[in-house]
mmCIF file of N, CA and C in Angstrom:
data_model
loop_
_atom_site.group_PDB
_atom_site.id
_atom_site.type_symbol
_atom_site.label_atom_id
_atom_site.label_comp_id
_atom_site.label_asym_id
_atom_site.label_seq_id
_atom_site.Cartn_x
_atom_site.Cartn_y
_atom_site.Cartn_z
ATOM 1 N N MET V 288 41.424 -130.218 -117.853
ATOM 2 C CA MET V 288 41.163 -128.891 -118.355
ATOM 3 C C MET V 288 40.847 -128.988 -119.853
ATOM 4 N N PRO V 289 39.753 -128.368 -120.294
ATOM 5 C CA PRO V 289 39.413 -128.445 -121.721
ATOM 6 C C PRO V 289 40.419 -127.662 -122.565
ATOM 7 N N PRO V 290 40.542 -128.020 -123.831
ATOM 8 C CA PRO V 290 41.495 -127.301 -124.689
ATOM 9 C C PRO V 290 41.080 -125.841 -124.861
ATOM 10 N N THR V 291 42.065 -124.977 -124.905
ATOM 11 C CA THR V 291 41.821 -123.553 -125.132
ATOM 12 C C THR V 291 41.742 -123.301 -126.638
ATOM 13 N N PRO V 292 41.276 -122.115 -127.042
ATOM 14 C CA PRO V 292 41.283 -121.800 -128.478
ATOM 15 C C PRO V 292 42.686 -121.925 -129.082
ATOM 16 N N ILE V 293 43.707 -121.588 -128.309
ATOM 17 C CA ILE V 293 45.078 -121.699 -128.811
ATOM 18 C C ILE V 293 45.447 -123.164 -128.999
ATOM 19 N N ASP V 294 45.097 -124.021 -128.039
ATOM 20 C CA ASP V 294 45.365 -125.458 -128.182
ATOM 21 C C ASP V 294 44.696 -126.008 -129.442
ATOM 22 N N GLU V 295 43.458 -125.601 -129.671
ATOM 23 C CA GLU V 295 42.725 -126.071 -130.844
ATOM 24 C C GLU V 295 43.388 -125.573 -132.129
ATOM 25 N N HIS V 296 43.859 -124.348 -132.129
ATOM 26 C CA HIS V 296 44.537 -123.785 -133.301
ATOM 27 C C HIS V 296 45.828 -124.551 -133.595
ATOM 28 N N LEU V 297 46.597 -124.847 -132.568
ATOM 29 C CA LEU V 297 47.876 -125.536 -132.750
ATOM 30 C C LEU V 297 47.698 -126.971 -133.233
ATOM 31 N N ALA V 298 46.547 -127.564 -132.958
ATOM 32 C CA ALA V 298 46.301 -128.950 -133.360
ATOM 33 C C ALA V 298 46.354 -129.128 -134.878
ATOM 34 N N ALA V 299 46.190 -128.052 -135.631
ATOM 35 C CA ALA V 299 46.196 -128.140 -137.091
ATOM 36 C C ALA V 299 47.607 -128.210 -137.679
ATOM 37 N N PHE V 300 48.625 -127.935 -136.873
ATOM 38 C CA PHE V 300 50.003 -127.921 -137.369
ATOM 39 C C PHE V 300 50.580 -129.334 -137.431
ATOM 40 N N ALA V 301 51.584 -129.506 -138.277
ATOM 41 C CA ALA V 301 52.327 -130.767 -138.326
ATOM 42 C C ALA V 301 52.980 -130.995 -136.965
ATOM 43 N N LEU V 302 53.235 -132.244 -136.636
ATOM 44 C CA LEU V 302 53.710 -132.611 -135.304
ATOM 45 C C LEU V 302 54.933 -131.813 -134.850
ATOM 46 N N ALA V 303 55.958 -131.719 -135.669
ATOM 47 C CA ALA V 303 57.184 -131.019 -135.258
ATOM 48 C C ALA V 303 56.912 -129.545 -134.975
ATOM 49 N N GLN V 304 56.130 -128.899 -135.839
ATOM 50 C CA GLN V 304 55.792 -127.492 -135.621
ATOM 51 C C GLN V 304 54.944 -127.331 -134.370
ATOM 52 N N ARG V 305 53.962 -128.220 -134.220
ATOM 53 C CA ARG V 305 53.064 -128.142 -133.071
ATOM 54 C C ARG V 305 53.837 -128.273 -131.769
ATOM 55 N N LYS V 306 54.764 -129.219 -131.702
ATOM 56 C CA LYS V 306 55.548 -129.419 -130.473
ATOM 57 C C LYS V 306 56.371 -128.171 -130.151
ATOM 58 N N ALA V 307 56.978 -127.562 -131.171
ATOM 59 C CA ALA V 307 57.768 -126.346 -130.948
ATOM 60 C C ALA V 307 56.879 -125.211 -130.445
ATOM 61 N N LEU V 308 55.727 -125.032 -131.076
ATOM 62 C CA LEU V 308 54.816 -123.965 -130.663
ATOM 63 C C LEU V 308 54.235 -124.226 -129.278
ATOM 64 N N GLU V 309 53.953 -125.483 -128.966
ATOM 65 C CA GLU V 309 53.448 -125.813 -127.628
ATOM 66 C C GLU V 309 54.477 -125.461 -126.559
ATOM 67 N N GLY V 310 55.756 -125.628 -126.873
ATOM 68 C CA GLY V 310 56.807 -125.239 -125.937
ATOM 69 C C GLY V 310 56.812 -123.743 -125.700
ATOM 70 N N VAL V 311 56.653 -122.971 -126.767
ATOM 71 C CA VAL V 311 56.595 -121.510 -126.644
ATOM 72 C C VAL V 311 55.373 -121.101 -125.823
ATOM 73 N N VAL V 312 54.235 -121.706 -126.125
ATOM 74 C CA VAL V 312 52.999 -121.394 -125.404
ATOM 75 C C VAL V 312 53.142 -121.738 -123.919
ATOM 76 N N ALA V 313 53.783 -122.838 -123.596
ATOM 77 C CA ALA V 313 53.983 -123.224 -122.193
ATOM 78 C C ALA V 313 54.790 -122.166 -121.447
ATOM 79 N N VAL V 314 55.819 -121.633 -122.085
ATOM 80 C CA VAL V 314 56.628 -120.578 -121.456
ATOM 81 C C VAL V 314 55.780 -119.325 -121.244
ATOM 82 N N ILE V 315 54.986 -118.964 -122.240
ATOM 83 C CA ILE V 315 54.129 -117.779 -122.111
ATOM 84 C C ILE V 315 53.128 -117.976 -120.980
ATOM 85 N N ARG V 316 52.497 -119.146 -120.920
ATOM 86 C CA ARG V 316 51.511 -119.409 -119.861
ATOM 87 C C ARG V 316 52.148 -119.330 -118.478
ATOM 88 N N LYS V 317 53.371 -119.806 -118.359
ATOM 89 C CA LYS V 317 54.062 -119.763 -117.068
ATOM 90 C C LYS V 317 54.449 -118.328 -116.707
ATOM 91 N N THR V 318 54.884 -117.563 -117.696
ATOM 92 C CA THR V 318 55.346 -116.197 -117.470
ATOM 93 C C THR V 318 54.188 -115.225 -117.261
ATOM 94 N N LEU V 319 53.092 -115.430 -117.965
ATOM 95 C CA LEU V 319 51.925 -114.542 -117.886
ATOM 96 C C LEU V 319 50.676 -115.335 -117.502
ATOM 97 N N PRO V 320 50.621 -115.847 -116.272
ATOM 98 C CA PRO V 320 49.498 -116.717 -115.900
ATOM 99 C C PRO V 320 48.133 -116.028 -115.937
ATOM 100 N N ALA V 321 48.091 -114.711 -115.823
ATOM 101 C CA ALA V 321 46.813 -114.002 -115.833
ATOM 102 C C ALA V 321 46.368 -113.612 -117.242
ATOM 103 N N ALA V 322 47.170 -113.914 -118.247
ATOM 104 C CA ALA V 322 46.832 -113.530 -119.621
ATOM 105 C C ALA V 322 45.611 -114.304 -120.115
ATOM 106 N N THR V 323 44.821 -113.636 -120.921
ATOM 107 C CA THR V 323 43.676 -114.250 -121.580
ATOM 108 C C THR V 323 44.141 -114.806 -122.918
ATOM 109 N N GLU V 324 43.721 -116.020 -123.232
ATOM 110 C CA GLU V 324 44.098 -116.656 -124.495
ATOM 111 C C GLU V 324 42.939 -116.554 -125.476
ATOM 112 N N THR V 325 43.260 -116.138 -126.687
ATOM 113 C CA THR V 325 42.233 -115.995 -127.707
ATOM 114 C C THR V 325 42.849 -116.153 -129.090
ATOM 115 N N ILE V 326 41.992 -116.179 -130.088
ATOM 116 C CA ILE V 326 42.440 -116.120 -131.475
ATOM 117 C C ILE V 326 42.027 -114.742 -131.982
ATOM 118 N N SER V 327 42.996 -113.958 -132.418
ATOM 119 C CA SER V 327 42.739 -112.610 -132.915
ATOM 120 C C SER V 327 43.412 -112.462 -134.276
ATOM 121 N N TYR V 328 42.648 -112.014 -135.265
ATOM 122 C CA TYR V 328 43.164 -111.902 -136.635
ATOM 123 C C TYR V 328 43.730 -113.236 -137.124
ATOM 124 N N GLY V 329 43.125 -114.335 -136.673
ATOM 125 C CA GLY V 329 43.543 -115.661 -137.097
ATOM 126 C C GLY V 329 44.803 -116.177 -136.432
ATOM 127 N N MET V 330 45.298 -115.454 -135.408
ATOM 128 C CA MET V 330 46.543 -115.844 -134.731
ATOM 129 C C MET V 330 46.289 -116.111 -133.253
ATOM 130 N N PRO V 331 46.959 -117.116 -132.687
ATOM 131 C CA PRO V 331 46.919 -117.287 -131.241
ATOM 132 C C PRO V 331 47.469 -116.017 -130.582
ATOM 133 N N THR V 332 46.713 -115.488 -129.634
ATOM 134 C CA THR V 332 47.069 -114.215 -129.013
ATOM 135 C C THR V 332 46.876 -114.298 -127.506
ATOM 136 N N PHE V 333 47.800 -113.695 -126.788
ATOM 137 C CA PHE V 333 47.699 -113.577 -125.338
ATOM 138 C C PHE V 333 47.454 -112.111 -125.014
ATOM 139 N N LYS V 334 46.421 -111.852 -124.195
ATOM 140 C CA LYS V 334 46.076 -110.480 -123.830
ATOM 141 C C LYS V 334 46.204 -110.287 -122.325
ATOM 142 N N VAL V 335 46.655 -109.109 -121.945
ATOM 143 C CA VAL V 335 46.700 -108.697 -120.544
ATOM 144 C C VAL V 335 45.921 -107.393 -120.459
ATOM 145 N N ASP V 336 44.926 -107.351 -119.592
ATOM 146 C CA ASP V 336 44.055 -106.175 -119.475
ATOM 147 C C ASP V 336 43.491 -105.772 -120.837
ATOM 148 N N GLU V 337 43.052 -106.757 -121.607
ATOM 149 C CA GLU V 337 42.449 -106.569 -122.928
ATOM 150 C C GLU V 337 43.405 -106.024 -123.990
ATOM 151 N N VAL V 338 44.692 -105.967 -123.686
ATOM 152 C CA VAL V 338 45.697 -105.508 -124.643
ATOM 153 C C VAL V 338 46.492 -106.718 -125.131
ATOM 154 N N ALA V 339 46.557 -106.894 -126.444
ATOM 155 C CA ALA V 339 47.339 -108.001 -127.005
ATOM 156 C C ALA V 339 48.816 -107.754 -126.729
ATOM 157 N N VAL V 340 49.452 -108.701 -126.043
ATOM 158 C CA VAL V 340 50.873 -108.548 -125.722
ATOM 159 C C VAL V 340 51.748 -109.533 -126.487
ATOM 160 N N ILE V 341 51.167 -110.655 -126.922
ATOM 161 C CA ILE V 341 51.922 -111.649 -127.693
ATOM 162 C C ILE V 341 50.972 -112.293 -128.701
ATOM 163 N N GLY V 342 51.421 -112.359 -129.938
ATOM 164 C CA GLY V 342 50.680 -113.059 -130.979
ATOM 165 C C GLY V 342 51.624 -114.006 -131.705
ATOM 166 N N LEU V 343 51.152 -115.187 -132.009
ATOM 167 C CA LEU V 343 51.975 -116.182 -132.704
ATOM 168 C C LEU V 343 51.478 -116.312 -134.135
ATOM 169 N N ASP V 344 52.381 -116.179 -135.079
ATOM 170 C CA ASP V 344 51.995 -116.277 -136.482
ATOM 171 C C ASP V 344 52.911 -117.241 -137.191
#
């Protein structure tokens, strides 16, 4: 599976931060499998029915 915009965004973080954020993202992906992943206002964002429900800053 190719990297998502969120995966690409997280790649810029230091290793320890990236690993922690990847864990959070994994939980979100499991909990909201139908969510759309995007970068909105410079933040990784998960949308459901075009409504932003989670943003990571």
